[in-house]
Amino acid sequence: MFAIEVLPTNAVELEYVIQTVANIEATVQPDDAWNQKTLAELLEQDSIRLLIAYDQAKEDSTSYREIVGYCLYQTTFEQAEVLRIGTDPKYQRQGIASQVLNKLHELLQINQVESLLLEVRADNTAAIALYEQQAFSIIHRRKGYYKVPHKPAVDALIMQHTYI
């Protein structure tokens, strides 16, 4: 079972969380990872929040809570956007991203957000399937948006989930 919580405010735990998220980022986003400094700077903004998924099964056997996933998002008035979402590869395919998104939907609805946007690579079929299960729909395609040297460009899909 996994617990989904908002970023802690305790300074020591906060530093651990940000570093762990940066480490997961480096693994799941190798071509475009956001580092600890970038994440810390973003989280200084009032509109940006971080949800963290912890492995509850390991809480009793270790002195720390093992972070297994995260979602960095921004809310501006009635609109929200997923900036980053990721799951530690050791925990992928266990429904963590779905649980994180469910928690995010719950928080956004409480705050009367009307819609949630995200961007995904058109070749990321697993993520697209997850987002479609979460009632996101494709509203736009950015042709050749993702460019990596010596590889063909990949389109970006803009997906939206509406609450009203």
C-alpha positions in Angstrom: 0.0 0.0 0.0 1.2 3.5 -0.8 0.5 6.8 1.0 0.2 10.0 -1.1 1.0 13.2 0.8 1.7 16.8 0.1 5.4 17.9 0.4 6.5 18.1 4.1 7.5 21.4 5.6 10.2 20.0 8.0 13.5 21.3 6.6 15.5 18.1 7.0 12.8 15.9 5.5 12.2 18.5 2.7 15.8 18.3 1.6 15.6 14.5 1.6 12.4 14.5 -0.4 13.7 17.0 -3.0 17.0 15.0 -3.4 15.1 11.7 -3.8 12.7 13.2 -6.3 15.7 14.5 -8.3 17.2 11.0 -8.2 14.0 9.5 -9.5 13.9 12.2 -12.2 17.4 11.4 -13.3 16.3 7.8 -13.8 12.9 8.3 -15.5 13.7 11.4 -17.5 17.4 10.8 -18.5 17.4 13.3 -21.4 15.6 16.1 -19.5 15.8 15.5 -15.7 15.2 18.4 -13.3 17.9 18.5 -10.6 17.6 19.2 -6.9 18.3 22.9 -7.3 15.7 23.4 -10.0 13.1 21.5 -8.0 13.9 23.5 -4.8 13.6 26.8 -6.7 10.3 25.8 -8.3 8.9 24.8 -4.9 9.6 28.3 -3.6 6.7 29.5 -5.9 3.3 29.7 -4.2 1.6 28.1 -7.2 3.7 25.0 -7.3 3.1 21.9 -5.2 4.6 18.4 -4.9 2.7 15.2 -4.1 4.9 12.4 -2.8 4.1 8.6 -2.8 5.6 6.6 0.0 5.8 2.8 0.4 3.9 2.2 3.7 5.1 -1.4 3.9 8.7 -0.2 4.4 7.9 2.4 7.1 8.1 0.0 10.0 11.4 -1.6 8.9 13.4 1.5 8.1 14.2 4.8 9.8 12.9 6.8 6.8 9.9 6.7 4.5 10.9 5.4 1.1 9.7 7.7 -1.7 8.4 5.7 -4.7 6.8 8.4 -6.8 5.9 12.1 -7.1 3.9 14.7 -9.0 5.0 18.3 -9.3 2.1 20.5 -10.3 1.1 24.1 -10.7 -2.3 25.7 -10.0 -3.1 29.1 -11.5 -6.6 30.2 -10.7 -9.0 27.6 -12.2 -6.3 25.9 -14.2 -3.8 23.3 -13.1 -0.9 21.6 -14.9 1.2 18.5 -14.2 4.7 19.7 -14.6 6.4 16.4 -13.8 5.2 13.0 -12.6 7.4 9.9 -12.0 7.6 6.5 -10.3 10.8 4.9 -9.2 11.5 2.1 -11.7 11.5 -0.6 -9.0 7.9 0.3 -8.3 6.5 0.9 -11.7 3.4 -1.0 -12.9 1.9 -1.1 -9.4 -0.6 1.7 -9.8 1.3 4.4 -8.0 0.9 7.0 -10.7 -2.8 6.3 -10.8 -3.0 6.8 -7.0 -1.0 10.0 -7.2 -3.3 11.3 -10.0 -6.4 10.3 -8.0 -5.1 12.3 -5.0 -4.3 15.2 -7.3 -7.8 15.2 -8.8 -9.3 15.2 -5.2 -7.2 18.2 -4.2 -7.9 20.1 -7.3 -11.7 19.6 -7.0 -11.6 20.8 -3.4 -9.9 23.9 -4.7 -12.5 24.4 -7.4 -10.0 23.9 -10.3 -11.8 23.4 -13.6 -9.2 21.5 -15.6 -5.9 19.8 -15.4 -3.4 19.9 -18.3 -0.3 17.8 -19.0 2.2 17.2 -21.8 3.5 13.8 -22.8 5.7 12.5 -25.5 3.7 10.9 -28.3 5.9 7.8 -28.1 5.2 7.2 -24.4 2.4 4.8 -24.9 2.3 3.6 -21.2 1.8 7.1 -19.9 -0.8 7.9 -22.6 -2.7 4.8 -21.6 -2.6 5.8 -18.0 -3.8 9.3 -18.7 -6.6 8.0 -20.9 -7.7 5.7 -18.0 -7.7 8.9 -15.9 -10.2 10.6 -18.4 -7.6 12.8 -20.0 -8.1 13.6 -23.7 -5.7 14.9 -26.3 -6.5 18.5 -27.1 -3.4 19.5 -29.1 -0.3 18.1 -30.8 3.1 19.9 -31.0 4.8 18.5 -34.0 8.5 17.6 -33.5 8.6 19.2 -30.1 11.1 16.8 -28.4 14.5 17.0 -30.0 17.4 14.9 -28.9 20.7 14.9 -30.9 21.0 12.0 -33.4 17.4 10.9 -32.9 14.2 11.7 -34.8 12.0 14.5 -33.2 9.0 13.3 -31.3 5.6 15.1 -31.0 4.3 16.4 -27.7 0.7 15.7 -26.9 -1.2 18.1 -24.7 -3.9 16.3 -22.7 -6.6 17.7 -20.5 -8.9 16.4 -17.7 -11.9 18.6 -17.0 -13.7 18.7 -13.6 -16.8 20.7 -14.6 
